[in-house]
Amino acid sequence: MSGRPVFLFNSDAARGAVFREAFARHLPEVAFADDMETADPDAVRYLMTWTVPGRLDRFRRLEVVFSIGAGVDQFDTTALPPGVAVVRMVEDGIARMMQEYVALAVLALHRDWPAYAEQQGREVWRARPPRQAGERRVGFLGLGVLAQAAMERLAPFGFPLAGWSRSPRALAGVDCFHGADQLPAFLARTDILVCLLPLTNETRGFLDAALFGRLPQGAALVHVGRGPQLDAHALLSSLDAGHLSAAVLDVTDPEPLPPGHPLWRHPKVVITPHVASVTQPGTAVRAVIDNIRRHRSGQPMIGLVDRARGY
Ligand code: NDP
Ligand code: OXD
């Protein structure tokens, strides 16, 4: 046991059991530990956690912090020594679940599901004018791992797809926009807007009245990024004014959404409790082991976060 670097797992026991077994089988040269108090602090090189735990400075030889999720906004990176690498979760399970959720939400909005649910409440039998997928333009804020995975599922339906990112991207079958200058043109061509941006100083409060005003009349929102990116009052005003037609929100600010919040009972809003996508231990452990192998052989890790950029 002695001499081996330690991977310290700071999460629930059920996921820990999957990680322990996989480390023993596939990466025996790295010791697995799941007790923050008893792990040998001088041997801990890798830490997997959702938030930065207290007394981190006792792990003097820590090299990599792995986020349990795809987002890293929950980390206070100022509490991490500058030399420690931060890696977000990039794994097949999380991508598959996001594909399902975004496909479900986009199809529901495309086929007027929230409006039919509202009609059902009033016992109204009335068809709404149908629109073909080829006429429903879907646009993604963020063109990263999860947005690209979701677009792959949506493409066969025939929706015209576009995305907006910080830096220029080129993706087959997707109209790519980038930067502040190209945001208005991207929004003007988007009927269903899917937010898959990371939460950073630049994206906090990004979904605001001005942004909604640039979307076409009747556009709808799917928000699967982070709650603080959305100005909930601006959304409610835009829905009540009839400019936006509906919203599917998987993330809110705060979480849980407090009882009595006007979003809860709004007839044009569908809310799920931050369940769009969840890290799957069986596939996540493979991604982490692969990254530790990469790190130990000097190759770049998948999902390495640019700490200055915040994602
Ligand atoms: P990535 O890091 O792969 O992609 C992020 C994308 O956002 C990139 O295309 C990036 O641009 C773009 N971006 C970042 N900042 C800006 C900006 N200021 N202006 C324009 N574009 C910007 O992230 P993932 O796809 O893996 O995940 C995205 C987010 O999804 C996570 O951070 C998390 O918050 C959320 N998430 C939500 C879940 C849920 O259950 N609701 C589950 C998992 C994740 P560029 O390409 O130029 O770098
Ligand atoms: C994540 C999440 O970031 O679950 O993985 O939101």
CSV table of C-alpha atoms and ligand atoms in Angstrom, one decimal:
chain,number,residue,atom,x,y,z
A,1,MET,CA,0.0,0.0,0.0
A,2,SER,CA,2.7,2.4,1.0
A,3,GLY,CA,4.3,4.5,-1.8
A,4,ARG,CA,1.3,4.3,-4.0
A,5,PRO,CA,-0.4,7.7,-4.9
A,6,VAL,CA,-3.9,8.0,-3.4
A,7,PHE,CA,-7.1,8.8,-5.3
A,8,LEU,CA,-9.4,10.3,-2.6
A,9,PHE,CA,-13.1,10.0,-3.4
A,10,ASN,CA,-15.4,12.5,-1.5
A,11,SER,CA,-18.9,11.5,-2.4
A,12,ASP,CA,-21.7,9.0,-1.5
A,13,ALA,CA,-21.0,5.4,-0.6
A,14,ALA,CA,-22.9,3.8,-3.5
A,15,ARG,CA,-20.9,5.6,-6.1
A,16,GLY,CA,-17.7,5.0,-4.0
A,17,ALA,CA,-18.2,1.3,-4.2
A,18,VAL,CA,-18.3,1.4,-8.0
A,19,PHE,CA,-15.1,3.5,-8.1
A,20,ARG,CA,-13.3,1.3,-5.5
A,21,GLU,CA,-14.0,-1.9,-7.5
A,22,ALA,CA,-12.9,-0.3,-10.8
A,23,PHE,CA,-9.7,1.2,-9.3
A,24,ALA,CA,-8.7,-2.2,-7.8
A,25,ARG,CA,-9.3,-3.9,-11.1
A,26,HIS,CA,-8.0,-1.4,-13.6
A,27,LEU,CA,-5.6,1.0,-11.8
A,28,PRO,CA,-4.0,-1.0,-9.0
A,29,GLU,CA,-1.0,1.3,-9.0
A,30,VAL,CA,-3.2,4.1,-7.5
A,31,ALA,CA,-4.7,3.4,-4.1
A,32,PHE,CA,-8.4,4.2,-3.6
A,33,ALA,CA,-9.5,6.0,-0.4
A,34,ASP,CA,-12.9,7.4,0.5
A,35,ASP,CA,-12.5,8.8,4.0
A,36,MET,CA,-11.3,12.3,4.1
A,37,GLU,CA,-10.2,11.9,7.8
A,38,THR,CA,-8.1,8.8,7.6
A,39,ALA,CA,-6.5,9.1,4.1
A,40,ASP,CA,-2.8,9.6,4.3
A,41,PRO,CA,-2.6,13.4,3.5
A,42,ASP,CA,0.9,13.1,2.1
A,43,ALA,CA,-0.1,10.4,-0.4
A,44,VAL,CA,-3.2,12.1,-1.8
A,45,ARG,CA,-2.5,13.2,-5.4
A,46,TYR,CA,-6.0,13.1,-6.8
A,47,LEU,CA,-9.3,14.3,-5.2
A,48,MET,CA,-12.7,13.7,-6.7
A,49,THR,CA,-15.4,15.9,-5.1
A,50,TRP,CA,-18.4,18.2,-5.7
A,51,THR,CA,-17.1,21.1,-3.7
A,52,VAL,CA,-13.7,22.1,-2.3
A,53,PRO,CA,-13.6,20.6,1.2
A,54,GLY,CA,-12.2,22.4,4.2
A,55,ARG,CA,-8.5,22.0,5.3
A,56,LEU,CA,-7.4,21.2,1.7
A,57,ASP,CA,-3.9,22.5,2.5
A,58,ARG,CA,-3.2,19.3,4.4
A,59,PHE,CA,-3.0,17.5,1.0
A,60,ARG,CA,0.3,19.1,0.2
A,61,ARG,CA,1.0,16.9,-2.8
A,62,LEU,CA,-2.4,17.2,-4.4
A,63,GLU,CA,-2.1,17.4,-8.2
A,64,VAL,CA,-5.6,17.1,-9.7
A,65,VAL,CA,-9.2,17.9,-8.5
A,66,PHE,CA,-11.9,16.1,-10.4
A,67,SER,CA,-15.4,17.5,-10.4
A,68,ILE,CA,-18.1,15.0,-9.9
A,69,GLY,CA,-20.2,16.9,-12.4
A,70,ALA,CA,-19.7,18.6,-15.7
A,71,GLY,CA,-19.9,22.0,-14.2
A,72,VAL,CA,-17.1,23.5,-12.0
A,73,ASP,CA,-18.8,26.7,-10.9
A,74,GLN,CA,-19.4,25.2,-7.5
A,75,PHE,CA,-15.7,25.2,-6.8
A,76,ASP,CA,-14.1,28.1,-5.1
A,77,THR,CA,-11.0,28.0,-7.2
A,78,THR,CA,-9.3,30.6,-5.1
A,79,ALA,CA,-9.2,28.0,-2.3
A,80,LEU,CA,-7.1,25.7,-4.6
A,81,PRO,CA,-3.4,26.0,-4.8
A,82,PRO,CA,-2.4,27.5,-8.2
A,83,GLY,CA,-0.6,24.4,-9.4
A,84,VAL,CA,-3.6,22.0,-8.9
A,85,ALA,CA,-5.3,21.0,-12.2
A,86,VAL,CA,-9.1,21.1,-12.2
A,87,VAL,CA,-10.9,18.6,-14.4
A,88,ARG,CA,-14.7,18.6,-15.2
A,89,MET,CA,-16.7,15.5,-15.9
A,90,VAL,CA,-16.7,14.4,-19.5
A,91,GLU,CA,-18.3,10.9,-19.7
A,92,ASP,CA,-20.7,9.0,-21.9
A,93,GLY,CA,-23.5,8.6,-19.3
A,94,ILE,CA,-23.8,12.3,-18.6
A,95,ALA,CA,-23.9,13.1,-22.3
A,96,ARG,CA,-26.5,10.4,-23.0
A,97,MET,CA,-28.8,11.7,-20.3
A,98,MET,CA,-28.5,15.3,-21.6
A,99,GLN,CA,-29.3,14.0,-25.1
A,100,GLU,CA,-32.5,12.5,-23.8
A,101,TYR,CA,-33.5,15.6,-21.8
A,102,VAL,CA,-32.9,18.1,-24.5
A,103,ALA,CA,-34.6,16.0,-27.1
A,104,LEU,CA,-37.6,15.5,-24.8
A,105,ALA,CA,-37.8,19.3,-24.1
A,106,VAL,CA,-37.3,20.4,-27.7
A,107,LEU,CA,-39.9,18.0,-29.0
A,108,ALA,CA,-42.3,18.9,-26.3
A,109,LEU,CA,-42.0,22.6,-27.2
A,110,HIS,CA,-42.0,21.9,-30.9
A,111,ARG,CA,-45.3,19.9,-30.5
A,112,ASP,CA,-46.9,22.5,-28.1
A,113,TRP,CA,-47.0,20.1,-25.2
A,114,PRO,CA,-47.2,22.8,-22.4
A,115,ALA,CA,-50.1,24.5,-24.3
A,116,TYR,CA,-51.9,21.2,-24.6
A,117,ALA,CA,-51.4,20.5,-20.9
A,118,GLU,CA,-52.9,23.9,-20.1
A,119,GLN,CA,-55.8,23.2,-22.4
A,120,GLN,CA,-56.4,19.8,-20.8
A,121,GLY,CA,-56.7,21.6,-17.4
A,122,ARG,CA,-59.6,23.5,-18.9
A,123,GLU,CA,-61.1,20.5,-20.8
A,124,VAL,CA,-60.4,22.1,-24.1
A,125,TRP,CA,-60.2,20.0,-27.3
A,126,ARG,CA,-58.6,22.2,-29.8
A,127,ALA,CA,-55.8,21.5,-32.3
A,128,ARG,CA,-53.1,24.2,-32.7
A,129,PRO,CA,-51.6,25.0,-36.1
A,130,PRO,CA,-48.8,22.4,-36.7
A,131,ARG,CA,-45.4,23.4,-37.8
A,132,GLN,CA,-42.8,21.1,-39.4
A,133,ALA,CA,-39.4,20.4,-37.8
A,134,GLY,CA,-37.7,21.9,-40.8
A,135,GLU,CA,-39.4,25.2,-39.9
A,136,ARG,CA,-38.5,25.1,-36.2
A,137,ARG,CA,-35.0,26.6,-35.7
A,138,VAL,CA,-33.2,25.3,-32.6
A,139,GLY,CA,-30.3,27.3,-31.3
A,140,PHE,CA,-27.8,26.4,-28.5
A,141,LEU,CA,-26.0,28.8,-26.3
A,142,GLY,CA,-22.8,27.0,-25.8
A,143,LEU,CA,-21.3,24.6,-28.3
A,144,GLY,CA,-19.4,22.3,-25.9
A,145,VAL,CA,-19.5,18.6,-25.2
A,146,LEU,CA,-23.1,18.5,-24.0
A,147,ALA,CA,-24.6,20.8,-26.7
A,148,GLN,CA,-22.9,18.9,-29.4
A,149,ALA,CA,-24.2,15.6,-28.0
A,150,ALA,CA,-27.7,17.0,-27.8
A,151,MET,CA,-27.5,18.3,-31.4
A,152,GLU,CA,-26.5,14.9,-32.6
A,153,ARG,CA,-29.8,13.5,-31.3
A,154,LEU,CA,-31.9,16.4,-32.7
A,155,ALA,CA,-30.4,16.4,-36.2
A,156,PRO,CA,-32.4,13.4,-37.5
A,157,PHE,CA,-35.7,15.2,-36.8
A,158,GLY,CA,-34.7,17.9,-39.3
A,159,PHE,CA,-34.6,20.9,-37.1
A,160,PRO,CA,-32.3,23.6,-38.5
A,161,LEU,CA,-29.5,23.8,-35.9
A,162,ALA,CA,-27.3,26.6,-34.8
A,163,GLY,CA,-25.0,27.3,-31.8
A,164,TRP,CA,-23.2,30.2,-30.3
A,165,SER,CA,-19.9,30.0,-28.5
A,166,ARG,CA,-17.1,32.2,-27.3
A,167,SER,CA,-14.5,31.2,-29.9
A,168,PRO,CA,-15.2,30.3,-33.5
A,169,ARG,CA,-16.4,26.7,-34.1
A,170,ALA,CA,-17.1,24.7,-37.3
A,171,LEU,CA,-19.5,21.8,-36.9
A,172,ALA,CA,-21.1,19.8,-39.8
A,173,GLY,CA,-24.8,20.6,-40.2
A,174,VAL,CA,-24.7,23.4,-37.6
A,175,ASP,CA,-24.7,27.2,-38.2
A,176,CYS,CA,-22.0,28.4,-35.9
A,177,PHE,CA,-22.0,31.9,-34.4
A,178,HIS,CA,-19.5,33.3,-31.9
A,179,GLY,CA,-18.8,36.3,-29.8
A,180,ALA,CA,-20.9,39.3,-28.8
A,181,ASP,CA,-21.1,40.7,-32.3
A,182,GLN,CA,-22.8,37.6,-33.7
A,183,LEU,CA,-25.2,37.0,-30.8
A,184,PRO,CA,-28.1,39.1,-32.2
A,185,ALA,CA,-28.1,37.3,-35.5
A,186,PHE,CA,-28.0,33.9,-33.7
A,187,LEU,CA,-30.9,34.9,-31.5
A,188,ALA,CA,-33.0,36.3,-34.4
A,189,ARG,CA,-32.9,32.9,-36.1
A,190,THR,CA,-33.8,30.8,-33.0
A,191,ASP,CA,-37.3,29.5,-32.2
A,192,ILE,CA,-36.2,27.2,-29.4
A,193,LEU,CA,-33.2,28.4,-27.4
A,194,VAL,CA,-31.3,25.8,-25.4
A,195,CYS,CA,-28.9,27.2,-22.8
A,196,LEU,CA,-25.9,24.9,-22.1
A,197,LEU,CA,-23.4,27.5,-21.0
A,198,PRO,CA,-21.2,27.1,-18.0
A,199,LEU,CA,-21.8,29.6,-15.2
A,200,THR,CA,-19.0,32.2,-15.2
A,201,ASN,CA,-18.8,35.9,-14.5
A,202,GLU,CA,-19.7,36.5,-18.2
A,203,THR,CA,-22.7,34.2,-18.2
A,204,ARG,CA,-24.3,35.1,-14.9
A,205,GLY,CA,-27.6,36.8,-15.6
A,206,PHE,CA,-27.1,36.3,-19.3
A,207,LEU,CA,-30.7,35.2,-20.0
A,208,ASP,CA,-32.3,38.6,-19.5
A,209,ALA,CA,-34.9,40.9,-20.9
A,210,ALA,CA,-32.7,42.2,-23.7
A,211,LEU,CA,-31.8,38.7,-24.8
A,212,PHE,CA,-35.4,37.5,-24.8
A,213,GLY,CA,-36.4,40.6,-26.7
A,214,ARG,CA,-34.0,39.6,-29.6
A,215,LEU,CA,-35.7,36.2,-30.0
A,216,PRO,CA,-38.6,35.9,-32.5
A,217,GLN,CA,-42.1,36.3,-31.3
A,218,GLY,CA,-43.3,32.9,-29.9
A,219,ALA,CA,-39.9,31.6,-29.2
A,220,ALA,CA,-39.3,29.1,-26.3
A,221,LEU,CA,-36.5,28.4,-23.8
A,222,VAL,CA,-34.9,25.2,-22.5
A,223,HIS,CA,-32.6,26.1,-19.6
A,224,VAL,CA,-30.2,23.3,-18.6
A,225,GLY,CA,-27.1,25.4,-17.8
A,226,ARG,CA,-27.2,27.0,-14.3
A,227,GLY,CA,-29.9,28.8,-12.4
A,228,PRO,CA,-28.0,32.1,-11.9
A,229,GLN,CA,-27.8,32.6,-15.6
A,230,LEU,CA,-31.5,33.3,-15.8
A,231,ASP,CA,-33.3,36.5,-14.8
A,232,ALA,CA,-36.5,34.8,-13.7
A,233,HIS,CA,-38.5,38.0,-13.5
A,234,ALA,CA,-37.5,38.9,-17.1
A,235,LEU,CA,-38.6,35.4,-18.2
A,236,LEU,CA,-42.0,35.8,-16.4
A,237,SER,CA,-42.5,39.2,-18.0
A,238,SER,CA,-41.7,38.0,-21.4
A,239,LEU,CA,-44.1,34.9,-21.0
A,240,ASP,CA,-46.9,37.1,-19.6
A,241,ALA,CA,-46.4,39.6,-22.5
A,242,GLY,CA,-46.8,36.8,-25.0
A,243,HIS,CA,-43.4,37.3,-26.5
A,244,LEU,CA,-42.0,34.0,-25.3
A,245,SER,CA,-44.4,31.1,-25.6
A,246,ALA,CA,-43.0,28.6,-23.0
A,247,ALA,CA,-40.0,27.6,-21.0
A,248,VAL,CA,-38.6,24.3,-19.7
A,249,LEU,CA,-36.3,24.9,-16.7
A,250,ASP,CA,-34.1,22.2,-15.2
A,251,VAL,CA,-32.1,24.7,-13.2
A,252,THR,CA,-33.3,27.6,-11.0
A,253,ASP,CA,-31.8,30.1,-8.5
A,254,PRO,CA,-32.0,29.1,-5.8
A,255,GLU,CA,-32.3,25.4,-5.8
A,256,PRO,CA,-34.6,24.0,-4.6
A,257,LEU,CA,-37.0,26.7,-6.0
A,258,PRO,CA,-38.7,28.1,-2.9
A,259,PRO,CA,-42.4,27.3,-2.2
A,260,GLY,CA,-44.7,30.0,-3.7
A,261,HIS,CA,-42.2,31.2,-6.3
A,262,PRO,CA,-44.2,32.4,-9.3
A,263,LEU,CA,-42.3,30.0,-11.7
A,264,TRP,CA,-43.8,27.0,-9.9
A,265,ARG,CA,-47.4,27.5,-11.1
A,266,HIS,CA,-46.9,29.5,-14.3
A,267,PRO,CA,-48.9,27.7,-17.0
A,268,LYS,CA,-46.2,28.2,-19.6
A,269,VAL,CA,-43.3,26.9,-17.5
A,270,VAL,CA,-42.3,23.2,-17.0
A,271,ILE,CA,-39.9,22.7,-14.1
A,272,THR,CA,-37.7,19.7,-13.3
A,273,PRO,CA,-35.4,19.6,-10.2
A,274,HIS,CA,-31.9,19.7,-11.8
A,275,VAL,CA,-32.2,16.2,-13.2
A,276,ALA,CA,-31.4,16.7,-16.9
A,277,SER,CA,-28.2,14.8,-16.6
A,278,VAL,CA,-26.4,13.0,-13.7
A,279,THR,CA,-22.9,11.6,-13.7
A,280,GLN,CA,-23.1,7.8,-14.1
A,281,PRO,CA,-20.5,6.1,-11.9
A,282,GLY,CA,-20.0,3.1,-14.2
A,283,THR,CA,-18.9,5.2,-17.1
A,284,ALA,CA,-17.5,8.1,-15.0
A,285,VAL,CA,-14.9,5.9,-13.4
A,286,ARG,CA,-13.6,4.8,-16.8
A,287,ALA,CA,-13.2,8.5,-17.7
A,288,VAL,CA,-11.4,9.3,-14.5
A,289,ILE,CA,-9.1,6.3,-14.8
A,290,ASP,CA,-8.3,7.2,-18.3
A,291,ASN,CA,-7.5,10.8,-17.2
A,292,ILE,CA,-5.2,9.6,-14.4
A,293,ARG,CA,-3.3,7.4,-16.9
A,294,ARG,CA,-3.0,10.4,-19.1
A,295,HIS,CA,-1.8,12.6,-16.3
A,296,ARG,CA,0.8,10.0,-15.2
A,297,SER,CA,2.1,9.7,-18.7
A,298,GLY,CA,2.2,13.4,-19.4
A,299,GLN,CA,-0.7,13.5,-21.9
A,300,PRO,CA,-3.4,16.2,-21.7
A,301,MET,CA,-6.4,15.2,-19.6
A,302,ILE,CA,-9.9,15.3,-21.1
A,303,GLY,CA,-12.1,18.1,-19.6
A,304,LEU,CA,-9.1,20.1,-18.2
A,305,VAL,CA,-10.5,23.4,-17.0
A,306,ASP,CA,-8.9,26.7,-17.8
A,307,ARG,CA,-9.0,28.1,-14.3
A,308,ALA,CA,-8.7,31.7,-15.4
A,309,ARG,CA,-11.6,31.3,-17.9
A,310,GLY,CA,-13.7,29.5,-15.3
A,311,TYR,CA,-14.8,26.5,-17.5
B,1,NDP,P1,-18.1,22.7,-22.3
B,1,NDP,O1,-17.1,23.4,-21.5
B,1,NDP,O2,-17.8,21.6,-23.1
B,1,NDP,O3,-18.8,23.8,-23.2
B,1,NDP,C1,-19.1,25.1,-22.9
B,1,NDP,C2,-19.5,25.9,-24.1
B,1,NDP,O4,-20.0,27.2,-23.6
B,1,NDP,C3,-18.4,26.2,-25.1
B,1,NDP,O5,-18.8,26.1,-26.4
B,1,NDP,C4,-17.9,27.6,-24.7
B,1,NDP,O6,-17.4,28.3,-25.8
B,1,NDP,C5,-19.3,28.2,-24.4
B,1,NDP,N1,-19.1,29.4,-23.6
B,1,NDP,C6,-18.6,29.6,-22.3
B,1,NDP,N2,-18.5,30.8,-21.9
B,1,NDP,C7,-19.1,31.5,-23.0
B,1,NDP,C8,-19.3,32.9,-23.2
B,1,NDP,N3,-19.0,33.9,-22.3
B,1,NDP,N4,-19.8,33.3,-24.4
B,1,NDP,C9,-20.1,32.4,-25.3
B,1,NDP,N5,-19.9,31.0,-25.2
B,1,NDP,C10,-19.4,30.6,-24.0
B,1,NDP,O7,-19.3,22.4,-21.2
B,1,NDP,P2,-20.4,21.2,-21.3
B,1,NDP,O8,-21.0,21.2,-22.6
B,1,NDP,O9,-19.7,19.9,-20.8
B,1,NDP,O10,-21.4,21.7,-20.1
B,1,NDP,C11,-22.0,22.9,-20.2
B,1,NDP,C12,-22.7,23.2,-18.9
B,1,NDP,O11,-23.9,22.4,-18.7
B,1,NDP,C13,-22.0,22.9,-17.6
B,1,NDP,O12,-21.0,23.9,-17.3
B,1,NDP,C14,-23.1,22.8,-16.5
B,1,NDP,O13,-23.3,24.1,-16.0
B,1,NDP,C15,-24.3,22.4,-17.4
B,1,NDP,N6,-24.8,21.1,-17.0
B,1,NDP,C16,-26.1,20.9,-16.5
B,1,NDP,C17,-26.5,19.7,-16.2
B,1,NDP,C18,-28.0,19.6,-15.7
B,1,NDP,O14,-28.3,18.5,-15.3
B,1,NDP,N7,-28.8,20.6,-15.8
B,1,NDP,C19,-25.7,18.5,-16.2
B,1,NDP,C20,-24.4,18.7,-16.7
B,1,NDP,C21,-24.0,20.0,-17.1
B,1,NDP,P3,-16.0,27.9,-26.5
B,1,NDP,O15,-16.4,26.7,-27.4
B,1,NDP,O16,-15.6,29.0,-27.3
B,1,NDP,O17,-15.1,27.5,-25.4
B,2,OXD,C1,-23.3,18.8,-13.6
B,2,OXD,C2,-24.7,18.8,-13.1
B,2,OXD,O1,-22.7,19.8,-13.7
B,2,OXD,O2,-25.2,17.8,-12.7
B,2,OXD,O3,-22.9,17.7,-13.8
B,2,OXD,O4,-25.3,19.9,-13.2
